[in-house]
Amino acid sequence: MAPSLRFFDHHEEQLLHLTLGFTAPHPTTFYKVKLEGAHFAPLPPGPDLIGTAPYHPYGPISAVIQSSNEVPRLAVKGVLFLETDVLQQESAERMLKEAMFYADHLEELQGKLVPRYYGLWHAPVTQWGGEVLIAVMEWGGMRLSAFLHSEIATLARRFRIAEALDELHDHGVYHAQIGVGEERHVLYNIETESVRFVEFSDAFAGHICGRQLPVRLFDSYPSRIQFGCREAYSIRQCLDLFGNRVRNRDDDQMNVALMHMQGLLARGVSRREALHLVGCTIDHWRTLPEFQLKRRPVTENSIPLSGDEMQIMKNY
Ligand SMILES: [Zn+2]
């Protein structure tokens, strides 16, 4: 059965009037799609919505819904010509899968790490693209690719983005489309200093993150295997947190951090706490101008611990 038929059969009562003004001056009526077992927040009340662009008439559409005092800024993505276009029908299937993932696994993260999601909306007939299916969500900010090429990409903000992905992983969510070349799935809102991940059609739940290093700036790249989580590695790569040196066995700070992490895990410290403690230790090293790691024997016992950490370590 073509997806279009299913959408006709599953209209809820909620309506949305959306205008993409530059192609069709009159609002198009969308019906909310009912998905069995899925609940999405109702759209914020307000006047008809007006999309500003960009919008591609023969591919997936995306548009930003302009903000007003009454309506927070929203984003729309969707597919056109569902009645005839097989590729668009396949994209619609992915949108369905994503909608279910938002409902099943992202409910508590909406408005925090992922956009608030308002469900799928269907228009049987439009002036600008035949039969159309859209997903409506909170506007998340600028794409990571644009962010990284601007002056606002400070180290503190890059850390915030990497920490956000680590947090997503700590909730068991593996995005599966994050990395170099896929920067569009990471958004940064400069007004609210917040990070949002989007596009969850390949994501899965139940990820147990094995990352071995906290979010810090290093001089070199660990191997992916040493690092322990492919996606957490990839976001650090995008954000240039591993510096410019190629992987280097002589990077003592990284090697000792990895060794320290292993030692903490072996003592039964939780991974989350171990990452925090290793981070504290790295910060501590970096406040010690006289500390020349290379001149010391690199053993676990030679790691200088911060005061906080020594206190905590007494418990283990
Ligand atoms: Zn992970």
PDB file of C-alpha atoms and ligand atoms in Angstrom:
ATOM      1  CA  MET A   1       0.000   0.000   0.000  1.00  0.00           C
ATOM      2  CA  ALA A   2       1.457   3.382  -0.935  1.00  0.00           C
ATOM      3  CA  PRO A   3       2.139   5.653   2.030  1.00  0.00           C
ATOM      4  CA  SER A   4      -0.214   8.286   0.621  1.00  0.00           C
ATOM      5  CA  LEU A   5      -3.223   6.009   1.109  1.00  0.00           C
ATOM      6  CA  ARG A   6      -2.312   5.369   4.698  1.00  0.00           C
ATOM      7  CA  PHE A   7      -2.078   9.080   5.444  1.00  0.00           C
ATOM      8  CA  PHE A   8      -5.539   9.752   4.031  1.00  0.00           C
ATOM      9  CA  ASP A   9      -6.948   7.163   6.401  1.00  0.00           C
ATOM     10  CA  HIS A  10      -5.302   8.572   9.490  1.00  0.00           C
ATOM     11  CA  HIS A  11      -6.188  12.214   9.755  1.00  0.00           C
ATOM     12  CA  GLU A  12      -6.743  13.629  13.202  1.00  0.00           C
ATOM     13  CA  GLU A  13      -8.990  16.598  13.765  1.00  0.00           C
ATOM     14  CA  GLN A  14      -6.156  19.052  14.315  1.00  0.00           C
ATOM     15  CA  LEU A  15      -5.489  21.307  11.350  1.00  0.00           C
ATOM     16  CA  LEU A  16      -2.561  23.462  10.382  1.00  0.00           C
ATOM     17  CA  HIS A  17      -2.700  26.272   7.848  1.00  0.00           C
ATOM     18  CA  LEU A  18       0.681  26.775   6.287  1.00  0.00           C
ATOM     19  CA  THR A  19       1.711  29.256   3.643  1.00  0.00           C
ATOM     20  CA  LEU A  20       4.955  29.092   1.757  1.00  0.00           C
ATOM     21  CA  GLY A  21       4.339  32.609   0.525  1.00  0.00           C
ATOM     22  CA  PHE A  22       6.630  32.912  -2.456  1.00  0.00           C
ATOM     23  CA  THR A  23       5.040  30.051  -4.381  1.00  0.00           C
ATOM     24  CA  ALA A  24       1.430  30.009  -3.285  1.00  0.00           C
ATOM     25  CA  PRO A  25      -0.129  33.009  -1.612  1.00  0.00           C
ATOM     26  CA  HIS A  26      -2.970  31.111   0.045  1.00  0.00           C
ATOM     27  CA  PRO A  27      -2.579  28.877   3.076  1.00  0.00           C
ATOM     28  CA  THR A  28      -2.601  25.124   2.565  1.00  0.00           C
ATOM     29  CA  THR A  29      -4.540  22.971   4.998  1.00  0.00           C
ATOM     30  CA  PHE A  30      -2.613  20.132   6.659  1.00  0.00           C
ATOM     31  CA  TYR A  31      -4.142  17.375   8.777  1.00  0.00           C
ATOM     32  CA  LYS A  32      -2.262  15.883  11.679  1.00  0.00           C
ATOM     33  CA  VAL A  33      -1.405  12.240  10.987  1.00  0.00           C
ATOM     34  CA  LYS A  34      -2.558   9.794  13.640  1.00  0.00           C
ATOM     35  CA  LEU A  35       0.175   7.275  14.484  1.00  0.00           C
ATOM     36  CA  GLU A  36      -0.862   4.350  16.611  1.00  0.00           C
ATOM     37  CA  GLY A  37       0.674   4.508  20.081  1.00  0.00           C
ATOM     38  CA  ALA A  38       2.467   7.808  19.450  1.00  0.00           C
ATOM     39  CA  HIS A  39       1.702  11.029  21.240  1.00  0.00           C
ATOM     40  CA  PHE A  40       3.070  14.396  20.170  1.00  0.00           C
ATOM     41  CA  ALA A  41       2.698  17.797  21.767  1.00  0.00           C
ATOM     42  CA  PRO A  42      -0.009  20.018  20.258  1.00  0.00           C
ATOM     43  CA  LEU A  43       1.291  22.899  18.180  1.00  0.00           C
ATOM     44  CA  PRO A  44       1.565  26.141  20.137  1.00  0.00           C
ATOM     45  CA  PRO A  45      -1.597  28.182  19.559  1.00  0.00           C
ATOM     46  CA  GLY A  46      -1.254  31.046  17.152  1.00  0.00           C
ATOM     47  CA  PRO A  47      -2.272  32.427  13.803  1.00  0.00           C
ATOM     48  CA  ASP A  48      -1.697  30.652  10.508  1.00  0.00           C
ATOM     49  CA  LEU A  49       1.929  29.804   9.914  1.00  0.00           C
ATOM     50  CA  ILE A  50       4.009  31.361   7.197  1.00  0.00           C
ATOM     51  CA  GLY A  51       7.106  29.600   5.948  1.00  0.00           C
ATOM     52  CA  THR A  52       9.990  31.716   4.798  1.00  0.00           C
ATOM     53  CA  ALA A  53      12.291  29.351   2.842  1.00  0.00           C
ATOM     54  CA  PRO A  54      14.325  27.699   1.577  1.00  0.00           C
ATOM     55  CA  TYR A  55      12.111  25.335  -0.282  1.00  0.00           C
ATOM     56  CA  HIS A  56      12.988  23.036  -3.176  1.00  0.00           C
ATOM     57  CA  PRO A  57      10.104  22.178  -5.480  1.00  0.00           C
ATOM     58  CA  TYR A  58      11.428  18.792  -6.638  1.00  0.00           C
ATOM     59  CA  GLY A  59      13.199  17.415  -3.591  1.00  0.00           C
ATOM     60  CA  PRO A  60      12.685  17.196   0.126  1.00  0.00           C
ATOM     61  CA  ILE A  61      11.405  20.508   1.390  1.00  0.00           C
ATOM     62  CA  SER A  62      12.657  22.346   4.392  1.00  0.00           C
ATOM     63  CA  ALA A  63      11.439  25.680   5.636  1.00  0.00           C
ATOM     64  CA  VAL A  64      11.683  27.887   8.668  1.00  0.00           C
ATOM     65  CA  ILE A  65       8.423  29.178  10.055  1.00  0.00           C
ATOM     66  CA  GLN A  66       8.961  32.787  10.936  1.00  0.00           C
ATOM     67  CA  SER A  67       8.756  33.710  14.558  1.00  0.00           C
ATOM     68  CA  SER A  68       6.240  36.110  15.993  1.00  0.00           C
ATOM     69  CA  ASN A  69       5.291  37.081  19.491  1.00  0.00           C
ATOM     70  CA  GLU A  70       2.608  34.433  19.519  1.00  0.00           C
ATOM     71  CA  VAL A  71       4.356  31.538  17.823  1.00  0.00           C
ATOM     72  CA  PRO A  72       7.894  30.356  18.597  1.00  0.00           C
ATOM     73  CA  ARG A  73      10.056  29.768  15.555  1.00  0.00           C
ATOM     74  CA  LEU A  74       9.374  26.386  13.999  1.00  0.00           C
ATOM     75  CA  ALA A  75      11.017  24.287  11.321  1.00  0.00           C
ATOM     76  CA  VAL A  76       9.340  22.132   8.733  1.00  0.00           C
ATOM     77  CA  LYS A  77      10.751  19.359   6.604  1.00  0.00           C
ATOM     78  CA  GLY A  78       8.874  17.183   4.243  1.00  0.00           C
ATOM     79  CA  VAL A  79       8.295  15.481   0.939  1.00  0.00           C
ATOM     80  CA  LEU A  80       6.263  16.445  -2.119  1.00  0.00           C
ATOM     81  CA  PHE A  81       4.345  14.673  -4.889  1.00  0.00           C
ATOM     82  CA  LEU A  82       3.706  11.632  -2.720  1.00  0.00           C
ATOM     83  CA  GLU A  83       0.983  10.453  -5.053  1.00  0.00           C
ATOM     84  CA  THR A  84       3.447   9.702  -7.850  1.00  0.00           C
ATOM     85  CA  ASP A  85       7.058   9.867  -6.736  1.00  0.00           C
ATOM     86  CA  VAL A  86       8.492   6.600  -5.443  1.00  0.00           C
ATOM     87  CA  LEU A  87      11.632   8.221  -3.997  1.00  0.00           C
ATOM     88  CA  GLN A  88       9.505  10.677  -2.074  1.00  0.00           C
ATOM     89  CA  GLN A  89       7.381   7.805  -0.803  1.00  0.00           C
ATOM     90  CA  GLU A  90      10.540   6.164   0.517  1.00  0.00           C
ATOM     91  CA  SER A  91      11.493   9.405   2.217  1.00  0.00           C
ATOM     92  CA  ALA A  92       8.021   9.485   3.761  1.00  0.00           C
ATOM     93  CA  GLU A  93       8.631   6.024   5.201  1.00  0.00           C
ATOM     94  CA  ARG A  94      11.800   7.329   6.836  1.00  0.00           C
ATOM     95  CA  MET A  95       9.844  10.259   8.243  1.00  0.00           C
ATOM     96  CA  LEU A  96       7.353   7.809   9.731  1.00  0.00           C
ATOM     97  CA  LYS A  97      10.170   5.818  11.297  1.00  0.00           C
ATOM     98  CA  GLU A  98      11.643   9.008  12.719  1.00  0.00           C
ATOM     99  CA  ALA A  99       8.298  10.147  14.116  1.00  0.00           C
ATOM    100  CA  MET A 100       7.940   6.846  15.962  1.00  0.00           C
ATOM    101  CA  PHE A 101      11.471   7.205  17.325  1.00  0.00           C
ATOM    102  CA  TYR A 102      10.612  10.682  18.663  1.00  0.00           C
ATOM    103  CA  ALA A 103       7.555   9.206  20.355  1.00  0.00           C
ATOM    104  CA  ASP A 104       9.213   6.052  21.704  1.00  0.00           C
ATOM    105  CA  HIS A 105      12.673   7.214  22.728  1.00  0.00           C
ATOM    106  CA  LEU A 106      13.010  11.001  22.667  1.00  0.00           C
ATOM    107  CA  GLU A 107      10.023  12.259  24.620  1.00  0.00           C
ATOM    108  CA  GLU A 108      11.981  13.360  27.683  1.00  0.00           C
ATOM    109  CA  LEU A 109      14.797  14.845  25.582  1.00  0.00           C
ATOM    110  CA  GLN A 110      12.548  17.092  23.491  1.00  0.00           C
ATOM    111  CA  GLY A 111      13.284  20.760  24.097  1.00  0.00           C
ATOM    112  CA  LYS A 112      16.635  19.748  25.634  1.00  0.00           C
ATOM    113  CA  LEU A 113      18.839  17.780  23.238  1.00  0.00           C
ATOM    114  CA  VAL A 114      16.373  17.332  20.379  1.00  0.00           C
ATOM    115  CA  PRO A 115      13.702  19.721  19.094  1.00  0.00           C
ATOM    116  CA  ARG A 116      10.231  19.675  20.512  1.00  0.00           C
ATOM    117  CA  TYR A 117       8.427  17.585  17.915  1.00  0.00           C
ATOM    118  CA  TYR A 118       4.858  18.297  16.794  1.00  0.00           C
ATOM    119  CA  GLY A 119       4.220  15.255  14.652  1.00  0.00           C
ATOM    120  CA  LEU A 120       3.567  14.565  10.982  1.00  0.00           C
ATOM    121  CA  TRP A 121       1.078  16.582   8.963  1.00  0.00           C
ATOM    122  CA  HIS A 122      -0.461  15.646   5.668  1.00  0.00           C
ATOM    123  CA  ALA A 123      -1.969  17.735   2.873  1.00  0.00           C
ATOM    124  CA  PRO A 124      -3.740  15.656   0.171  1.00  0.00           C
ATOM    125  CA  VAL A 125      -3.565  18.539  -2.297  1.00  0.00           C
ATOM    126  CA  THR A 126      -1.276  21.547  -2.407  1.00  0.00           C
ATOM    127  CA  GLN A 127      -0.641  24.264  -4.956  1.00  0.00           C
ATOM    128  CA  TRP A 128       3.077  23.816  -4.651  1.00  0.00           C
ATOM    129  CA  GLY A 129       3.844  20.115  -4.648  1.00  0.00           C
ATOM    130  CA  GLY A 130       0.916  17.759  -5.061  1.00  0.00           C
ATOM    131  CA  GLU A 131       0.376  15.569  -2.043  1.00  0.00           C
ATOM    132  CA  VAL A 132       2.680  16.630   0.779  1.00  0.00           C
ATOM    133  CA  LEU A 133       3.802  15.214   4.114  1.00  0.00           C
ATOM    134  CA  ILE A 134       5.686  17.396   6.589  1.00  0.00           C
ATOM    135  CA  ALA A 135       7.174  17.033  10.046  1.00  0.00           C
ATOM    136  CA  VAL A 136       6.863  20.117  12.254  1.00  0.00           C
ATOM    137  CA  MET A 137       9.309  20.782  15.059  1.00  0.00           C
ATOM    138  CA  GLU A 138      10.963  23.476  17.116  1.00  0.00           C
ATOM    139  CA  TRP A 139      13.549  25.457  15.155  1.00  0.00           C
ATOM    140  CA  GLY A 140      16.911  24.222  16.411  1.00  0.00           C
ATOM    141  CA  GLY A 141      19.418  26.816  15.253  1.00  0.00           C
ATOM    142  CA  MET A 142      22.156  27.106  12.669  1.00  0.00           C
ATOM    143  CA  ARG A 143      23.756  24.053  11.143  1.00  0.00           C
ATOM    144  CA  LEU A 144      27.071  22.933  12.532  1.00  0.00           C
ATOM    145  CA  SER A 145      28.778  23.473   9.147  1.00  0.00           C
ATOM    146  CA  ALA A 146      27.820  27.168   9.189  1.00  0.00           C
ATOM    147  CA  PHE A 147      28.596  27.464  12.897  1.00  0.00           C
ATOM    148  CA  LEU A 148      32.110  26.072  12.462  1.00  0.00           C
ATOM    149  CA  HIS A 149      32.915  28.560   9.715  1.00  0.00           C
ATOM    150  CA  SER A 150      31.955  31.539  11.853  1.00  0.00           C
ATOM    151  CA  GLU A 151      33.625  33.454  14.630  1.00  0.00           C
ATOM    152  CA  ILE A 152      31.109  32.228  17.153  1.00  0.00           C
ATOM    153  CA  ALA A 153      32.616  28.713  17.181  1.00  0.00           C
ATOM    154  CA  THR A 154      34.485  29.269  20.428  1.00  0.00           C
ATOM    155  CA  LEU A 155      36.091  26.403  22.291  1.00  0.00           C
ATOM    156  CA  ALA A 156      33.458  26.658  25.046  1.00  0.00           C
ATOM    157  CA  ARG A 157      30.645  26.239  22.499  1.00  0.00           C
ATOM    158  CA  ARG A 158      32.425  23.371  20.751  1.00  0.00           C
ATOM    159  CA  PHE A 159      32.740  21.665  24.130  1.00  0.00           C
ATOM    160  CA  ARG A 160      29.035  22.234  24.730  1.00  0.00           C
ATOM    161  CA  ILE A 161      28.175  20.470  21.469  1.00  0.00           C
ATOM    162  CA  ALA A 162      30.422  17.464  22.194  1.00  0.00           C
ATOM    163  CA  GLU A 163      29.017  17.231  25.725  1.00  0.00           C
ATOM    164  CA  ALA A 164      25.477  17.302  24.310  1.00  0.00           C
ATOM    165  CA  LEU A 165      26.221  14.289  22.113  1.00  0.00           C
ATOM    166  CA  ASP A 166      27.819  12.479  25.057  1.00  0.00           C
ATOM    167  CA  GLU A 167      24.642  13.196  27.028  1.00  0.00           C
ATOM    168  CA  LEU A 168      22.494  11.809  24.223  1.00  0.00           C
ATOM    169  CA  HIS A 169      24.612   8.639  24.368  1.00  0.00           C
ATOM    170  CA  ASP A 170      24.263   8.500  28.145  1.00  0.00           C
ATOM    171  CA  HIS A 171      20.513   8.331  27.503  1.00  0.00           C
ATOM    172  CA  GLY A 172      21.181   5.312  25.299  1.00  0.00           C
ATOM    173  CA  VAL A 173      20.415   7.081  22.005  1.00  0.00           C
ATOM    174  CA  TYR A 174      22.828   6.483  19.111  1.00  0.00           C
ATOM    175  CA  HIS A 175      22.099   8.913  16.298  1.00  0.00           C
ATOM    176  CA  ALA A 176      24.001   7.047  13.542  1.00  0.00           C
ATOM    177  CA  GLN A 177      24.271  10.043  11.202  1.00  0.00           C
ATOM    178  CA  ILE A 178      26.769  12.291  12.983  1.00  0.00           C
ATOM    179  CA  GLY A 179      30.210  12.987  11.659  1.00  0.00           C
ATOM    180  CA  VAL A 180      32.245  14.717   8.990  1.00  0.00           C
ATOM    181  CA  GLY A 181      29.932  15.353   6.026  1.00  0.00           C
ATOM    182  CA  GLU A 182      26.826  15.092   8.197  1.00  0.00           C
ATOM    183  CA  GLU A 183      27.147  18.345  10.091  1.00  0.00           C
ATOM    184  CA  ARG A 184      23.611  19.345   9.072  1.00  0.00           C
ATOM    185  CA  HIS A 185      22.229  17.048  11.762  1.00  0.00           C
ATOM    186  CA  VAL A 186      23.717  19.181  14.534  1.00  0.00           C
ATOM    187  CA  LEU A 187      22.189  22.605  15.198  1.00  0.00           C
ATOM    188  CA  TYR A 188      23.385  25.428  17.438  1.00  0.00           C
ATOM    189  CA  ASN A 189      21.134  28.224  18.622  1.00  0.00           C
ATOM    190  CA  ILE A 190      23.248  31.240  19.450  1.00  0.00           C
ATOM    191  CA  GLU A 191      20.341  33.046  21.153  1.00  0.00           C
ATOM    192  CA  THR A 192      19.733  30.319  23.701  1.00  0.00           C
ATOM    193  CA  GLU A 193      23.230  28.737  23.604  1.00  0.00           C
ATOM    194  CA  SER A 194      21.601  25.372  23.059  1.00  0.00           C
ATOM    195  CA  VAL A 195      22.338  22.321  20.935  1.00  0.00           C
ATOM    196  CA  ARG A 196      19.755  20.243  19.070  1.00  0.00           C
ATOM    197  CA  PHE A 197      20.293  17.015  17.164  1.00  0.00           C
ATOM    198  CA  VAL A 198      17.924  16.284  14.270  1.00  0.00           C
ATOM    199  CA  GLU A 199      17.211  13.530  11.721  1.00  0.00           C
ATOM    200  CA  PHE A 200      16.623  10.361  13.741  1.00  0.00           C
ATOM    201  CA  SER A 201      15.497   8.053  10.954  1.00  0.00           C
ATOM    202  CA  ASP A 202      18.535   5.743  11.410  1.00  0.00           C
ATOM    203  CA  ALA A 203      18.887   6.189  15.181  1.00  0.00           C
ATOM    204  CA  PHE A 204      18.591   3.379  17.695  1.00  0.00           C
ATOM    205  CA  ALA A 205      18.107   3.141  21.434  1.00  0.00           C
ATOM    206  CA  GLY A 206      19.953   0.963  23.933  1.00  0.00           C
ATOM    207  CA  HIS A 207      23.442   2.271  23.148  1.00  0.00           C
ATOM    208  CA  ILE A 208      25.928   1.653  25.956  1.00  0.00           C
ATOM    209  CA  CYS A 209      28.600   4.251  25.407  1.00  0.00           C
ATOM    210  CA  GLY A 210      32.156   3.019  25.760  1.00  0.00           C
ATOM    211  CA  ARG A 211      33.937   6.337  25.347  1.00  0.00           C
ATOM    212  CA  GLN A 212      37.231   6.556  27.188  1.00  0.00           C
ATOM    213  CA  LEU A 213      37.931  10.289  27.217  1.00  0.00           C
ATOM    214  CA  PRO A 214      35.986  13.277  28.542  1.00  0.00           C
ATOM    215  CA  VAL A 215      35.390  16.380  26.429  1.00  0.00           C
ATOM    216  CA  ARG A 216      38.732  18.163  26.451  1.00  0.00           C
ATOM    217  CA  LEU A 217      41.111  19.567  23.862  1.00  0.00           C
ATOM    218  CA  PHE A 218      43.933  17.169  23.017  1.00  0.00           C
ATOM    219  CA  ASP A 219      46.999  17.507  20.817  1.00  0.00           C
ATOM    220  CA  SER A 220      46.479  14.331  18.827  1.00  0.00           C
ATOM    221  CA  TYR A 221      44.036  11.671  17.726  1.00  0.00           C
ATOM    222  CA  PRO A 222      43.546   8.469  19.665  1.00  0.00           C
ATOM    223  CA  SER A 223      42.640   5.465  17.541  1.00  0.00           C
ATOM    224  CA  ARG A 224      38.909   4.877  17.237  1.00  0.00           C
ATOM    225  CA  ILE A 225      39.298   1.585  19.060  1.00  0.00           C
ATOM    226  CA  GLN A 226      41.151   3.209  21.947  1.00  0.00           C
ATOM    227  CA  PHE A 227      38.523   5.924  22.146  1.00  0.00           C
ATOM    228  CA  GLY A 228      35.715   3.409  22.467  1.00  0.00           C
ATOM    229  CA  CYS A 229      32.725   5.035  20.734  1.00  0.00           C
ATOM    230  CA  ARG A 230      32.621   5.753  17.030  1.00  0.00           C
ATOM    231  CA  GLU A 231      30.042   8.535  17.129  1.00  0.00           C
ATOM    232  CA  ALA A 232      31.438  10.364  20.174  1.00  0.00           C
ATOM    233  CA  TYR A 233      34.783  10.213  18.327  1.00  0.00           C
ATOM    234  CA  SER A 234      33.240  11.607  15.144  1.00  0.00           C
ATOM    235  CA  ILE A 235      31.725  14.662  16.833  1.00  0.00           C
ATOM    236  CA  ARG A 236      35.107  15.506  18.399  1.00  0.00           C
ATOM    237  CA  GLN A 237      36.645  15.153  14.956  1.00  0.00           C
ATOM    238  CA  CYS A 238      34.071  17.577  13.478  1.00  0.00           C
ATOM    239  CA  LEU A 239      34.740  20.016  16.302  1.00  0.00           C
ATOM    240  CA  ASP A 240      38.515  19.754  15.955  1.00  0.00           C
ATOM    241  CA  LEU A 241      39.034  18.690  19.569  1.00  0.00           C
ATOM    242  CA  PHE A 242      41.851  16.295  18.747  1.00  0.00           C
ATOM    243  CA  GLY A 243      44.155  19.022  17.489  1.00  0.00           C
ATOM    244  CA  ASN A 244      46.245  18.909  14.382  1.00  0.00           C
ATOM    245  CA  ARG A 245      48.765  16.237  15.137  1.00  0.00           C
ATOM    246  CA  VAL A 246      48.196  12.896  13.572  1.00  0.00           C
ATOM    247  CA  ARG A 247      47.796  10.023  15.971  1.00  0.00           C
ATOM    248  CA  ASN A 248      50.880   9.986  18.075  1.00  0.00           C
ATOM    249  CA  ARG A 249      52.043   7.398  20.536  1.00  0.00           C
ATOM    250  CA  ASP A 250      54.095  10.048  22.322  1.00  0.00           C
ATOM    251  CA  ASP A 251      51.089  12.119  23.366  1.00  0.00           C
ATOM    252  CA  ASP A 252      51.604  11.465  27.065  1.00  0.00           C
ATOM    253  CA  GLN A 253      48.639  13.483  28.247  1.00  0.00           C
ATOM    254  CA  MET A 254      46.288  11.392  26.180  1.00  0.00           C
ATOM    255  CA  ASN A 255      47.985   8.110  27.015  1.00  0.00           C
ATOM    256  CA  VAL A 256      47.945   8.781  30.737  1.00  0.00           C
ATOM    257  CA  ALA A 257      44.332   9.936  30.582  1.00  0.00           C
ATOM    258  CA  LEU A 258      43.390   6.655  28.865  1.00  0.00           C
ATOM    259  CA  MET A 259      45.391   4.648  31.384  1.00  0.00           C
ATOM    260  CA  HIS A 260      43.820   6.543  34.268  1.00  0.00           C
ATOM    261  CA  MET A 261      40.362   5.859  32.846  1.00  0.00           C
ATOM    262  CA  GLN A 262      41.105   2.138  32.635  1.00  0.00           C
ATOM    263  CA  GLY A 263      42.320   2.158  36.234  1.00  0.00           C
ATOM    264  CA  LEU A 264      39.137   3.840  37.484  1.00  0.00           C
ATOM    265  CA  LEU A 265      36.868   1.447  35.585  1.00  0.00           C
ATOM    266  CA  ALA A 266      38.847  -1.522  36.926  1.00  0.00           C
ATOM    267  CA  ARG A 267      38.173  -0.229  40.446  1.00  0.00           C
ATOM    268  CA  GLY A 268      34.469  -0.295  39.760  1.00  0.00           C
ATOM    269  CA  VAL A 269      33.932   3.455  39.274  1.00  0.00           C
ATOM    270  CA  SER A 270      31.003   4.094  36.924  1.00  0.00           C
ATOM    271  CA  ARG A 271      31.987   5.245  33.448  1.00  0.00           C
ATOM    272  CA  ARG A 272      30.228   8.548  33.893  1.00  0.00           C
ATOM    273  CA  GLU A 273      32.037   9.317  37.126  1.00  0.00           C
ATOM    274  CA  ALA A 274      35.337   8.041  35.755  1.00  0.00           C
ATOM    275  CA  LEU A 275      35.039  10.409  32.788  1.00  0.00           C
ATOM    276  CA  HIS A 276      34.356  13.268  35.176  1.00  0.00           C
ATOM    277  CA  LEU A 277      37.365  12.367  37.336  1.00  0.00           C
ATOM    278  CA  VAL A 278      39.697  12.030  34.362  1.00  0.00           C
ATOM    279  CA  GLY A 279      38.485  15.441  33.184  1.00  0.00           C
ATOM    280  CA  CYS A 280      39.292  16.939  36.609  1.00  0.00           C
ATOM    281  CA  THR A 281      42.731  15.377  36.493  1.00  0.00           C
ATOM    282  CA  ILE A 282      43.490  16.722  33.025  1.00  0.00           C
ATOM    283  CA  ASP A 283      42.370  20.191  34.136  1.00  0.00           C
ATOM    284  CA  HIS A 284      44.592  19.882  37.170  1.00  0.00           C
ATOM    285  CA  TRP A 285      47.648  18.978  35.074  1.00  0.00           C
ATOM    286  CA  ARG A 286      47.084  21.986  32.958  1.00  0.00           C
ATOM    287  CA  THR A 287      47.182  24.344  35.933  1.00  0.00           C
ATOM    288  CA  LEU A 288      50.663  23.069  36.827  1.00  0.00           C
ATOM    289  CA  PRO A 289      53.178  24.993  34.741  1.00  0.00           C
ATOM    290  CA  GLU A 290      56.052  23.073  36.215  1.00  0.00           C
ATOM    291  CA  PHE A 291      54.502  19.703  35.510  1.00  0.00           C
ATOM    292  CA  GLN A 292      56.433  18.084  32.709  1.00  0.00           C
ATOM    293  CA  LEU A 293      54.721  14.805  32.119  1.00  0.00           C
ATOM    294  CA  LYS A 294      57.329  13.587  29.692  1.00  0.00           C
ATOM    295  CA  ARG A 295      60.018  13.642  32.356  1.00  0.00           C
ATOM    296  CA  ARG A 296      58.064  11.443  34.709  1.00  0.00           C
ATOM    297  CA  PRO A 297      57.603   7.732  34.457  1.00  0.00           C
ATOM    298  CA  VAL A 298      54.202   7.167  32.947  1.00  0.00           C
ATOM    299  CA  THR A 299      52.494   4.831  35.343  1.00  0.00           C
ATOM    300  CA  GLU A 300      49.125   5.033  36.911  1.00  0.00           C
ATOM    301  CA  ASN A 301      50.666   5.915  40.273  1.00  0.00           C
ATOM    302  CA  SER A 302      52.453   8.900  38.784  1.00  0.00           C
ATOM    303  CA  ILE A 303      49.218  10.607  37.817  1.00  0.00           C
ATOM    304  CA  PRO A 304      48.818  13.756  39.879  1.00  0.00           C
ATOM    305  CA  LEU A 305      45.250  13.872  41.131  1.00  0.00           C
ATOM    306  CA  SER A 306      43.268  17.003  41.831  1.00  0.00           C
ATOM    307  CA  GLY A 307      42.225  17.626  45.444  1.00  0.00           C
ATOM    308  CA  ASP A 308      38.583  16.808  44.695  1.00  0.00           C
ATOM    309  CA  GLU A 309      39.550  13.607  43.046  1.00  0.00           C
ATOM    310  CA  MET A 310      41.771  12.431  45.889  1.00  0.00           C
ATOM    311  CA  GLN A 311      38.807  12.937  48.183  1.00  0.00           C
ATOM    312  CA  ILE A 312      36.519  10.922  45.919  1.00  0.00           C
ATOM    313  CA  MET A 313      39.080   8.184  45.349  1.00  0.00           C
ATOM    314  CA  LYS A 314      39.131   7.424  49.058  1.00  0.00           C
ATOM    315  CA  ASN A 315      35.716   5.883  48.558  1.00  0.00           C
ATOM    316  CA  TYR A 316      37.040   3.235  46.196  1.00  0.00           C
TER     317      TYR A 316
HETATM  318 ZN    ZN B   1      28.681   6.380  22.597  1.00  0.00          ZN
END
